[in-house]
mmCIF file of C-alpha atoms in Angstrom:
data_model
loop_
_atom_site.group_PDB
_atom_site.id
_atom_site.type_symbol
_atom_site.label_atom_id
_atom_site.label_comp_id
_atom_site.label_asym_id
_atom_site.label_seq_id
_atom_site.Cartn_x
_atom_site.Cartn_y
_atom_site.Cartn_z
ATOM 1 C CA MET N 1 -63.970 56.089 -42.610
ATOM 2 C CA ALA N 2 -66.342 53.954 -40.535
ATOM 3 C CA LEU N 3 -66.059 50.190 -40.801
ATOM 4 C CA PHE N 4 -69.676 49.966 -42.055
ATOM 5 C CA THR N 5 -71.601 52.500 -44.132
ATOM 6 C CA THR N 6 -74.823 50.479 -43.912
ATOM 7 C CA ALA N 7 -76.203 48.310 -41.145
ATOM 8 C CA PRO N 8 -74.372 44.971 -40.804
ATOM 9 C CA GLN N 9 -76.445 41.838 -40.480
ATOM 10 C CA SER N 10 -74.836 40.618 -37.267
ATOM 11 C CA ILE N 11 -72.468 41.740 -34.533
ATOM 12 C CA CYS N 12 -70.997 39.737 -31.681
ATOM 13 C CA ILE N 13 -70.066 41.493 -28.436
ATOM 14 C CA LEU N 14 -67.339 39.922 -26.327
ATOM 15 C CA ARG N 15 -67.342 41.375 -22.828
ATOM 16 C CA LEU N 16 -67.362 38.723 -20.133
ATOM 17 C CA SER N 17 -67.087 40.714 -16.908
ATOM 18 C CA ALA N 18 -67.276 42.581 -14.564
ATOM 19 C CA ILE N 19 -70.642 44.090 -13.654
ATOM 20 C CA GLY N 20 -69.414 47.677 -13.926
ATOM 21 C CA ASP N 21 -67.766 47.158 -17.304
ATOM 22 C CA VAL N 22 -70.796 45.271 -18.566
ATOM 23 C CA CYS N 23 -72.894 48.309 -17.598
ATOM 24 C CA HIS N 24 -70.597 50.484 -19.712
ATOM 25 C CA ALA N 25 -70.879 48.047 -22.606
ATOM 26 C CA ILE N 26 -74.684 48.016 -22.386
ATOM 27 C CA ALA N 27 -74.734 51.727 -23.236
ATOM 28 C CA VAL N 28 -72.711 50.982 -26.381
ATOM 29 C CA VAL N 29 -74.832 47.993 -27.395
ATOM 30 C CA GLN N 30 -78.050 49.948 -26.993
ATOM 31 C CA ALA N 31 -76.605 52.809 -29.063
ATOM 32 C CA ILE N 32 -75.908 50.274 -31.837
ATOM 33 C CA GLN N 33 -79.438 48.896 -31.551
ATOM 34 C CA LYS N 34 -80.938 52.375 -31.742
ATOM 35 C CA HIS N 35 -78.925 53.265 -34.848
ATOM 36 C CA TRP N 36 -79.238 49.866 -36.561
ATOM 37 C CA PRO N 37 -82.387 48.185 -35.180
ATOM 38 C CA GLU N 38 -82.232 45.518 -37.896
ATOM 39 C CA THR N 39 -78.749 44.310 -36.861
ATOM 40 C CA SER N 40 -78.699 41.037 -34.923
ATOM 41 C CA ILE N 41 -76.732 41.283 -31.664
ATOM 42 C CA THR N 42 -75.144 38.316 -29.880
ATOM 43 C CA TRP N 43 -73.319 38.874 -26.585
ATOM 44 C CA VAL N 44 -70.837 36.420 -25.071
ATOM 45 C CA VAL N 45 -70.835 37.241 -21.370
ATOM 46 C CA GLY N 46 -69.957 35.748 -18.004
ATOM 47 C CA LYS N 47 -72.415 33.551 -16.163
ATOM 48 C CA THR N 48 -73.159 36.071 -13.403
ATOM 49 C CA GLU N 49 -73.313 39.057 -15.726
ATOM 50 C CA ALA N 50 -75.696 37.128 -18.018
ATOM 51 C CA GLN N 51 -78.433 37.749 -15.421
ATOM 52 C CA LEU N 52 -78.274 41.426 -16.370
ATOM 53 C CA VAL N 53 -77.563 41.147 -20.091
ATOM 54 C CA GLY N 54 -80.326 38.546 -20.414
ATOM 55 C CA THR N 55 -82.946 41.192 -19.635
ATOM 56 C CA LEU N 56 -81.996 43.321 -22.648
ATOM 57 C CA PRO N 57 -84.408 43.270 -25.598
ATOM 58 C CA ASN N 58 -83.229 41.660 -28.838
ATOM 59 C CA VAL N 59 -79.862 40.489 -27.528
ATOM 60 C CA LYS N 60 -78.959 36.821 -27.855
ATOM 61 C CA VAL N 61 -76.948 35.841 -24.793
ATOM 62 C CA VAL N 62 -74.251 33.176 -24.863
ATOM 63 C CA SER N 63 -73.223 32.517 -21.268
ATOM 64 C CA PHE N 64 -69.611 31.661 -20.494
ATOM 65 C CA ASP N 65 -68.657 29.858 -17.287
ATOM 66 C CA LYS N 66 -65.049 30.752 -16.555
ATOM 67 C CA LYS N 67 -64.892 28.144 -13.804
ATOM 68 C CA ALA N 68 -65.291 25.484 -16.490
ATOM 69 C CA GLY N 69 -61.938 26.424 -18.025
ATOM 70 C CA TRP N 70 -61.290 25.077 -21.524
ATOM 71 C CA GLN N 71 -64.542 23.169 -21.429
ATOM 72 C CA GLY N 72 -66.396 26.461 -20.987
ATOM 73 C CA ILE N 73 -64.542 27.955 -23.955
ATOM 74 C CA LYS N 74 -65.342 24.958 -26.137
ATOM 75 C CA GLU N 75 -69.018 25.179 -25.181
ATOM 76 C CA VAL N 76 -69.153 28.759 -26.441
ATOM 77 C CA TRP N 77 -67.407 27.765 -29.655
ATOM 78 C CA ASN N 78 -69.850 24.914 -30.166
ATOM 79 C CA THR N 79 -72.831 27.209 -29.612
ATOM 80 C CA LEU N 80 -71.561 29.637 -32.255
ATOM 81 C CA LYS N 81 -70.005 27.136 -34.677
ATOM 82 C CA ASP N 82 -72.602 27.712 -37.408
ATOM 83 C CA GLN N 83 -72.442 31.507 -37.279
ATOM 84 C CA LYS N 84 -70.143 34.020 -38.916
ATOM 85 C CA PHE N 85 -70.575 37.592 -37.769
ATOM 86 C CA ASP N 86 -69.921 40.738 -39.738
ATOM 87 C CA ALA N 87 -67.954 42.026 -36.746
ATOM 88 C CA LEU N 88 -66.777 40.853 -33.354
ATOM 89 C CA LEU N 89 -66.287 43.711 -30.894
ATOM 90 C CA ASP N 90 -63.692 42.418 -28.438
ATOM 91 C CA MET N 91 -64.252 44.767 -25.509
ATOM 92 C CA GLN N 92 -62.094 42.872 -23.012
ATOM 93 C CA VAL N 93 -58.304 42.771 -23.009
ATOM 94 C CA ALA N 94 -57.910 39.735 -20.739
ATOM 95 C CA LEU N 95 -56.095 36.800 -22.345
ATOM 96 C CA ARG N 96 -59.050 34.524 -21.545
ATOM 97 C CA ALA N 97 -61.316 36.679 -23.720
ATOM 98 C CA SER N 98 -58.739 36.756 -26.521
ATOM 99 C CA LEU N 99 -58.455 32.974 -26.489
ATOM 100 C CA LEU N 100 -62.227 32.724 -26.547
ATOM 101 C CA SER N 101 -62.313 34.991 -29.608
ATOM 102 C CA LEU N 102 -60.238 32.473 -31.598
ATOM 103 C CA GLY N 103 -63.239 30.191 -32.041
ATOM 104 C CA ILE N 104 -65.717 32.934 -32.926
ATOM 105 C CA LYS N 105 -65.938 33.475 -36.684
ATOM 106 C CA ALA N 106 -66.189 37.078 -37.827
ATOM 107 C CA ARG N 107 -65.114 39.069 -40.873
ATOM 108 C CA TYR N 108 -63.740 41.826 -38.682
ATOM 109 C CA LYS N 109 -62.409 41.320 -35.167
ATOM 110 C CA VAL N 110 -62.161 44.748 -33.581
ATOM 111 C CA GLY N 111 -59.989 45.355 -30.526
ATOM 112 C CA PHE N 112 -58.499 48.229 -28.579
ATOM 113 C CA SER N 113 -55.702 50.383 -29.954
ATOM 114 C CA ARG N 114 -52.164 49.127 -29.401
ATOM 115 C CA GLN N 115 -51.881 51.932 -26.835
ATOM 116 C CA ARG N 116 -54.692 50.489 -24.680
ATOM 117 C CA ALA N 117 -54.608 46.764 -25.532
ATOM 118 C CA LYS N 118 -53.034 44.528 -22.893
ATOM 119 C CA GLU N 119 -52.096 40.865 -22.593
ATOM 120 C CA GLY N 120 -51.398 40.689 -26.324
ATOM 121 C CA GLN N 121 -54.964 41.431 -27.440
ATOM 122 C CA TRP N 122 -53.677 43.042 -30.653
ATOM 123 C CA LEU N 123 -52.488 39.594 -31.783
ATOM 124 C CA PHE N 124 -56.076 38.322 -31.854
ATOM 125 C CA THR N 125 -57.771 41.171 -33.768
ATOM 126 C CA ASN N 126 -57.573 42.348 -37.381
ATOM 127 C CA ARG N 127 -58.922 45.844 -36.763
ATOM 128 C CA LYS N 128 -57.773 48.236 -34.031
ATOM 129 C CA LEU N 129 -59.477 51.282 -32.599
ATOM 130 C CA PRO N 130 -57.672 54.573 -33.231
ATOM 131 C CA GLN N 131 -55.451 56.034 -30.536
ATOM 132 C CA THR N 132 -57.430 57.902 -27.896
ATOM 133 C CA ASN N 133 -56.822 60.099 -24.892
ATOM 134 C CA ALA N 134 -60.247 59.313 -23.443
ATOM 135 C CA SER N 135 -59.927 58.649 -19.729
ATOM 136 C CA HIS N 136 -63.103 56.856 -18.687
ATOM 137 C CA VAL N 137 -63.629 53.201 -19.546
ATOM 138 C CA LEU N 138 -67.084 53.976 -20.944
ATOM 139 C CA ASP N 139 -65.621 56.573 -23.318
ATOM 140 C CA ASN N 140 -63.130 53.970 -24.507
ATOM 141 C CA PHE N 141 -65.962 51.505 -25.115
ATOM 142 C CA ALA N 142 -67.835 54.218 -27.033
ATOM 143 C CA GLU N 143 -64.985 54.204 -29.553
ATOM 144 C CA PHE N 144 -66.181 50.747 -30.695
ATOM 145 C CA ALA N 145 -69.531 52.258 -31.690
ATOM 146 C CA ARG N 146 -67.953 55.171 -33.519
ATOM 147 C CA TYR N 147 -65.432 52.943 -35.283
ATOM 148 C CA ILE N 148 -68.113 50.752 -36.838
ATOM 149 C CA GLY N 149 -70.255 53.740 -37.868
ATOM 150 C CA VAL N 150 -72.610 54.361 -34.917
ATOM 151 C CA PRO N 151 -72.762 57.891 -33.453
ATOM 152 C CA PHE N 152 -72.280 58.032 -29.689
ATOM 153 C CA THR N 153 -72.599 61.135 -27.523
ATOM 154 C CA THR N 154 -74.294 60.642 -24.160
ATOM 155 C CA PRO N 155 -74.838 57.139 -22.756
ATOM 156 C CA ASP N 156 -78.412 55.987 -22.338
ATOM 157 C CA TRP N 157 -79.462 52.801 -20.587
ATOM 158 C CA GLN N 158 -82.769 51.002 -20.928
ATOM 159 C CA ILE N 159 -82.650 47.981 -18.622
ATOM 160 C CA PRO N 160 -86.093 46.375 -18.299
ATOM 161 C CA LEU N 161 -87.367 45.754 -14.778
ATOM 162 C CA SER N 162 -90.395 43.577 -14.102
ATOM 163 C CA SER N 163 -93.321 44.741 -12.012
ATOM 164 C CA GLU N 164 -92.322 42.142 -9.413
ATOM 165 C CA ASP N 165 -88.783 43.517 -9.186
ATOM 166 C CA MET N 166 -90.061 47.082 -8.876
ATOM 167 C CA ALA N 167 -92.574 46.078 -6.200
ATOM 168 C CA PHE N 168 -89.781 44.335 -4.294
ATOM 169 C CA ALA N 169 -87.702 47.517 -4.346
ATOM 170 C CA GLN N 170 -90.534 49.885 -3.498
ATOM 171 C CA GLN N 171 -91.324 48.126 -0.236
ATOM 172 C CA TYR N 172 -87.908 49.229 1.044
ATOM 173 C CA THR N 173 -87.825 52.711 -0.503
ATOM 174 C CA ASN N 174 -91.093 54.294 0.616
ATOM 175 C CA LYS N 175 -89.156 57.355 1.781
ATOM 176 C CA PRO N 176 -85.785 58.867 0.836
ATOM 177 C CA THR N 177 -83.258 56.072 0.933
ATOM 178 C CA LEU N 178 -79.503 55.739 1.130
ATOM 179 C CA ILE N 179 -78.101 52.469 -0.179
ATOM 180 C CA ILE N 180 -74.604 51.546 0.935
ATOM 181 C CA SER N 181 -72.851 48.877 -1.108
ATOM 182 C CA PRO N 182 -69.761 48.528 1.072
ATOM 183 C CA ALA N 183 -67.699 45.837 -0.667
ATOM 184 C CA ALA N 184 -65.249 46.231 -3.531
ATOM 185 C CA SER N 185 -63.720 43.252 -5.317
ATOM 186 C CA LYS N 186 -60.796 43.275 -2.889
ATOM 187 C CA ASP N 187 -60.996 44.028 0.819
ATOM 188 C CA GLU N 188 -58.220 46.624 0.724
ATOM 189 C CA ARG N 189 -60.459 48.735 -1.536
ATOM 190 C CA ASN N 190 -63.273 48.805 1.036
ATOM 191 C CA TRP N 191 -63.789 51.811 3.252
ATOM 192 C CA LEU N 192 -63.564 51.374 7.045
ATOM 193 C CA ILE N 193 -66.397 49.588 8.851
ATOM 194 C CA GLU N 194 -66.891 52.182 11.580
ATOM 195 C CA ARG N 195 -66.945 54.981 9.000
ATOM 196 C CA TYR N 196 -69.665 53.317 6.946
ATOM 197 C CA ALA N 197 -71.608 53.042 10.215
ATOM 198 C CA ALA N 198 -71.046 56.706 11.079
ATOM 199 C CA VAL N 199 -72.380 57.831 7.694
ATOM 200 C CA ALA N 200 -75.346 55.466 8.034
ATOM 201 C CA ASP N 201 -76.185 56.967 11.438
ATOM 202 C CA HIS N 202 -75.946 60.461 9.982
ATOM 203 C CA ALA N 203 -78.320 59.526 7.172
ATOM 204 C CA VAL N 204 -80.841 58.061 9.640
ATOM 205 C CA SER N 205 -80.658 61.263 11.678
ATOM 206 C CA LYS N 206 -81.580 63.116 8.487
ATOM 207 C CA GLY N 207 -84.688 60.964 8.074
ATOM 208 C CA LEU N 208 -83.443 58.499 5.460
ATOM 209 C CA ASN N 209 -83.878 54.771 5.226
ATOM 210 C CA VAL N 210 -80.483 53.102 5.060
ATOM 211 C CA ILE N 211 -80.009 49.787 3.256
ATOM 212 C CA LEU N 212 -76.906 47.647 2.915
ATOM 213 C CA CYS N 213 -76.620 45.620 -0.280
ATOM 214 C CA GLY N 214 -74.161 43.207 -1.789
ATOM 215 C CA SER N 215 -73.517 39.677 -2.957
ATOM 216 C CA PRO N 216 -74.104 36.485 -0.915
ATOM 217 C CA THR N 217 -70.390 35.782 -0.421
ATOM 218 C CA GLN N 218 -69.375 35.163 3.165
ATOM 219 C CA ARG N 219 -66.924 38.068 3.215
ATOM 220 C CA GLU N 220 -69.620 40.538 2.141
ATOM 221 C CA GLN N 221 -72.145 39.193 4.634
ATOM 222 C CA THR N 222 -69.565 39.435 7.416
ATOM 223 C CA LEU N 223 -68.761 43.002 6.393
ATOM 224 C CA GLY N 224 -72.442 43.933 6.569
ATOM 225 C CA GLU N 225 -72.871 42.368 9.997
ATOM 226 C CA LYS N 226 -69.892 44.302 11.342
ATOM 227 C CA ILE N 227 -71.226 47.595 9.981
ATOM 228 C CA ILE N 228 -74.577 46.991 11.694
ATOM 229 C CA GLN N 229 -72.798 46.227 14.988
ATOM 230 C CA HIS N 230 -71.196 49.681 14.837
ATOM 231 C CA CYS N 231 -74.439 51.520 14.009
ATOM 232 C CA HIS N 232 -76.398 53.338 16.709
ATOM 233 C CA HIS N 233 -79.583 53.339 14.623
ATOM 234 C CA PRO N 234 -81.332 50.401 12.928
ATOM 235 C CA ILE N 235 -80.655 49.891 9.234
ATOM 236 C CA THR N 236 -81.810 47.240 6.766
ATOM 237 C CA ASN N 237 -79.382 44.529 5.693
ATOM 238 C CA LEU N 238 -80.135 43.060 2.249
ATOM 239 C CA ILE N 239 -76.632 41.742 1.554
ATOM 240 C CA GLY N 240 -77.041 38.392 -0.157
ATOM 241 C CA LYS N 241 -80.824 38.704 -0.222
ATOM 242 C CA THR N 242 -81.391 40.104 -3.724
ATOM 243 C CA SER N 243 -80.953 38.903 -7.262
ATOM 244 C CA LEU N 244 -78.910 41.116 -9.568
ATOM 245 C CA ILE N 245 -82.104 42.479 -11.123
ATOM 246 C CA GLN N 246 -83.741 43.109 -7.743
ATOM 247 C CA LEU N 247 -80.613 45.002 -6.758
ATOM 248 C CA THR N 248 -80.893 47.065 -9.938
ATOM 249 C CA ALA N 249 -84.473 47.932 -9.014
ATOM 250 C CA LEU N 250 -83.435 48.928 -5.493
ATOM 251 C CA LEU N 251 -80.743 51.185 -6.894
ATOM 252 C CA LYS N 252 -83.305 52.746 -9.234
ATOM 253 C CA TYR N 253 -85.544 53.810 -6.356
ATOM 254 C CA ALA N 254 -82.744 54.887 -4.012
ATOM 255 C CA THR N 255 -82.146 58.577 -3.388
ATOM 256 C CA VAL N 256 -78.374 58.165 -3.280
ATOM 257 C CA VAL N 257 -75.819 55.344 -3.256
ATOM 258 C CA ILE N 258 -72.458 55.129 -1.521
ATOM 259 C CA ALA N 259 -69.985 52.567 -2.842
ATOM 260 C CA PRO N 260 -66.292 51.983 -3.432
ATOM 261 C CA ASP N 261 -65.002 50.966 -6.880
ATOM 262 C CA SER N 262 -67.572 48.228 -7.522
ATOM 263 C CA GLY N 263 -70.368 47.026 -9.788
ATOM 264 C CA PRO N 264 -73.317 48.497 -7.848
ATOM 265 C CA ALA N 265 -71.909 52.018 -8.345
ATOM 266 C CA HIS N 266 -72.262 51.533 -12.093
ATOM 267 C CA LEU N 267 -75.596 49.723 -11.844
ATOM 268 C CA ALA N 268 -76.918 52.749 -9.962
ATOM 269 C CA THR N 269 -75.600 54.972 -12.748
ATOM 270 C CA THR N 270 -77.648 53.039 -15.311
ATOM 271 C CA GLN N 271 -80.709 53.941 -13.251
ATOM 272 C CA GLY N 272 -79.889 57.639 -13.006
ATOM 273 C CA THR N 273 -79.256 57.515 -9.252
ATOM 274 C CA PRO N 274 -76.469 59.739 -7.875
ATOM 275 C CA VAL N 275 -73.479 57.828 -6.528
ATOM 276 C CA ILE N 276 -70.892 58.911 -3.983
ATOM 277 C CA GLY N 277 -67.924 56.866 -5.157
ATOM 278 C CA LEU N 278 -65.103 56.191 -2.689
ATOM 279 C CA TYR N 279 -61.791 55.910 -4.521
ATOM 280 C CA GLY N 280 -58.186 55.416 -3.502
ATOM 281 C CA HIS N 281 -56.628 52.626 -5.548
ATOM 282 C CA SER N 282 -57.814 53.535 -9.041
ATOM 283 C CA ASN N 283 -58.389 56.788 -10.867
ATOM 284 C CA PRO N 284 -62.068 57.765 -10.591
ATOM 285 C CA THR N 285 -61.890 59.659 -13.883
ATOM 286 C CA ARG N 286 -61.245 56.242 -15.428
ATOM 287 C CA THR N 287 -63.452 53.915 -13.382
ATOM 288 C CA GLY N 288 -65.694 56.172 -11.312
ATOM 289 C CA PRO N 289 -69.499 56.425 -11.620
ATOM 290 C CA TYR N 290 -69.854 58.064 -15.031
ATOM 291 C CA LEU N 291 -72.661 60.505 -14.254
ATOM 292 C CA SER N 292 -71.591 61.298 -10.670
ATOM 293 C CA GLN N 293 -68.008 62.453 -10.989
ATOM 294 C CA GLN N 294 -68.899 65.590 -9.019
ATOM 295 C CA TYR N 295 -69.781 63.491 -5.959
ATOM 296 C CA VAL N 296 -66.692 61.270 -5.898
ATOM 297 C CA VAL N 297 -64.538 61.324 -2.766
ATOM 298 C CA SER N 298 -61.045 60.381 -3.899
ATOM 299 C CA VAL N 299 -57.569 60.173 -2.395
ATOM 300 C CA TYR N 300 -56.160 58.489 -5.508
ATOM 301 C CA GLN N 301 -54.193 61.489 -6.713
ATOM 302 C CA GLN N 302 -52.183 61.986 -3.541
ATOM 303 C CA PHE N 303 -51.250 58.306 -3.241
ATOM 304 C CA ALA N 304 -50.587 57.817 -6.943
ATOM 305 C CA GLU N 305 -48.277 60.820 -7.149
ATOM 306 C CA LYS N 306 -46.447 59.703 -4.012
ATOM 307 C CA HIS N 307 -46.108 56.133 -5.309
ATOM 308 C CA TYR N 308 -45.006 56.956 -8.866
ATOM 309 C CA GLY N 309 -43.200 60.209 -8.168
ATOM 310 C CA LYS N 310 -44.937 62.110 -10.960
ATOM 311 C CA PRO N 311 -48.250 63.903 -11.623
ATOM 312 C CA VAL N 312 -51.306 61.767 -12.388
ATOM 313 C CA SER N 313 -51.453 63.384 -15.832
ATOM 314 C CA GLU N 314 -48.131 61.707 -16.670
ATOM 315 C CA LEU N 315 -49.073 58.225 -15.451
ATOM 316 C CA PRO N 316 -50.011 55.363 -17.783
ATOM 317 C CA TRP N 317 -53.719 54.883 -18.383
ATOM 318 C CA GLY N 318 -54.995 52.455 -15.781
ATOM 319 C CA ALA N 319 -52.204 53.048 -13.253
ATOM 320 C CA ARG N 320 -53.226 51.761 -9.817
ATOM 321 C CA VAL N 321 -51.766 52.038 -6.360
ATOM 322 C CA LYS N 322 -51.643 49.333 -3.720
ATOM 323 C CA GLY N 323 -51.782 49.430 0.038
ATOM 324 C CA SER N 324 -54.035 48.377 2.901
ATOM 325 C CA ASP N 325 -54.192 51.852 4.467
ATOM 326 C CA ILE N 326 -55.196 53.956 1.468
ATOM 327 C CA MET N 327 -58.963 54.017 2.027
ATOM 328 C CA ALA N 328 -58.401 55.169 5.620
ATOM 329 C CA ALA N 329 -57.446 58.555 4.165
ATOM 330 C CA ILE N 330 -61.093 59.134 3.209
ATOM 331 C CA SER N 331 -62.743 60.919 6.126
ATOM 332 C CA VAL N 332 -66.298 60.600 7.400
ATOM 333 C CA GLU N 333 -66.643 64.365 7.084
ATOM 334 C CA ASP N 334 -65.800 64.366 3.384
ATOM 335 C CA VAL N 335 -68.405 61.709 2.652
ATOM 336 C CA ILE N 336 -71.073 63.406 4.773
ATOM 337 C CA THR N 337 -70.410 66.674 2.968
ATOM 338 C CA GLN N 338 -71.205 65.028 -0.361
ATOM 339 C CA LEU N 339 -74.204 63.195 1.094
ATOM 340 C CA ASP N 340 -75.673 66.409 2.465
ATOM 341 C CA THR N 341 -75.122 68.105 -0.896
ATOM 342 C CA ILE N 342 -77.535 65.584 -2.372
ATOM 343 C CA ILE N 343 -80.086 65.104 0.415
ATOM 344 C CA ASP N 344 -80.373 68.602 1.927
ATOM 345 C CA PRO N 345 -82.127 70.137 -1.121
ATOM 346 C CA LEU N 346 -84.498 67.153 -1.056
ATOM 347 C CA THR N 347 -85.225 67.674 2.651
ATOM 348 C CA LEU N 348 -85.864 71.389 2.056
ATOM 349 C CA THR N 349 -88.297 70.630 -0.785
ATOM 350 C CA GLN N 350 -90.262 68.166 1.362
ATOM 351 C CA SER N 351 -90.575 70.652 4.232
ATOM 352 C CA GLN N 352 -92.121 73.355 2.046
#
């Protein structure tokens, strides 16, 4: 039986990071809002991710600054001290999130099943999701909706974009456009610089604009500069030059996106843009772009089976592999094949 048979008055969402997982959670939150429009939603979210969540209609955002340590936790507690929620949906297994949940008052604190909970999350919740064999993170998040009584089938995202943000994006996407977001959270998960450049040159030869995007960190800016140095054709470098919402708008108007396991791959998914995900360290059926599984280029299976000595189907959910040479197994040809699958029909349509 569902936790609620009628709409609760208030729900608190606890999902602090990262961008990709927040995108998955947005689909769940908006399903709850659609089913129970009268339910008040509060979302405790990381400072960076709050830029995205803050655009959502009828969601109260409580921003958490993890760099502030215990002081940041106490600030969240103080903000919510006068509230008691009908349910807290703890959608993050990190110990930091569990500790944060201690000071949030709620009748029900719902966490992952013992099978999927990590870092002792089950000690901090009084309701657990049922066991599941669902592979993708988004499908696991969807279990929160179903558990509390909200039907969930296909994810749907409605992220508002201002006219200014759309105008910003459209000035760069006035013809078919490939956006490359080259940086993952760790450098070993990035594809090779010269191979990004080779694919960019191929796209230009096909008549596409090519744009690099990413955060303003020095390592991402350096990566972008090195890719451009290896390109034989001019491309546009917007790494560090967009807000998170401007980036979302760019991804909306792109024809196709290429990215490793990173937030922009999932942001693009929220906008309905096809993504060629480049995967080696994590299982793309778990963390890949949800609506673009058919375009993923992955070498995860071969490395995971070699590392663990058993089929991927027998590995624990979330099993990763490590190594600085894994992404080198993804060839330029494999990525171009997927790119042409997407852009060649478009080129044919335009020529008719």
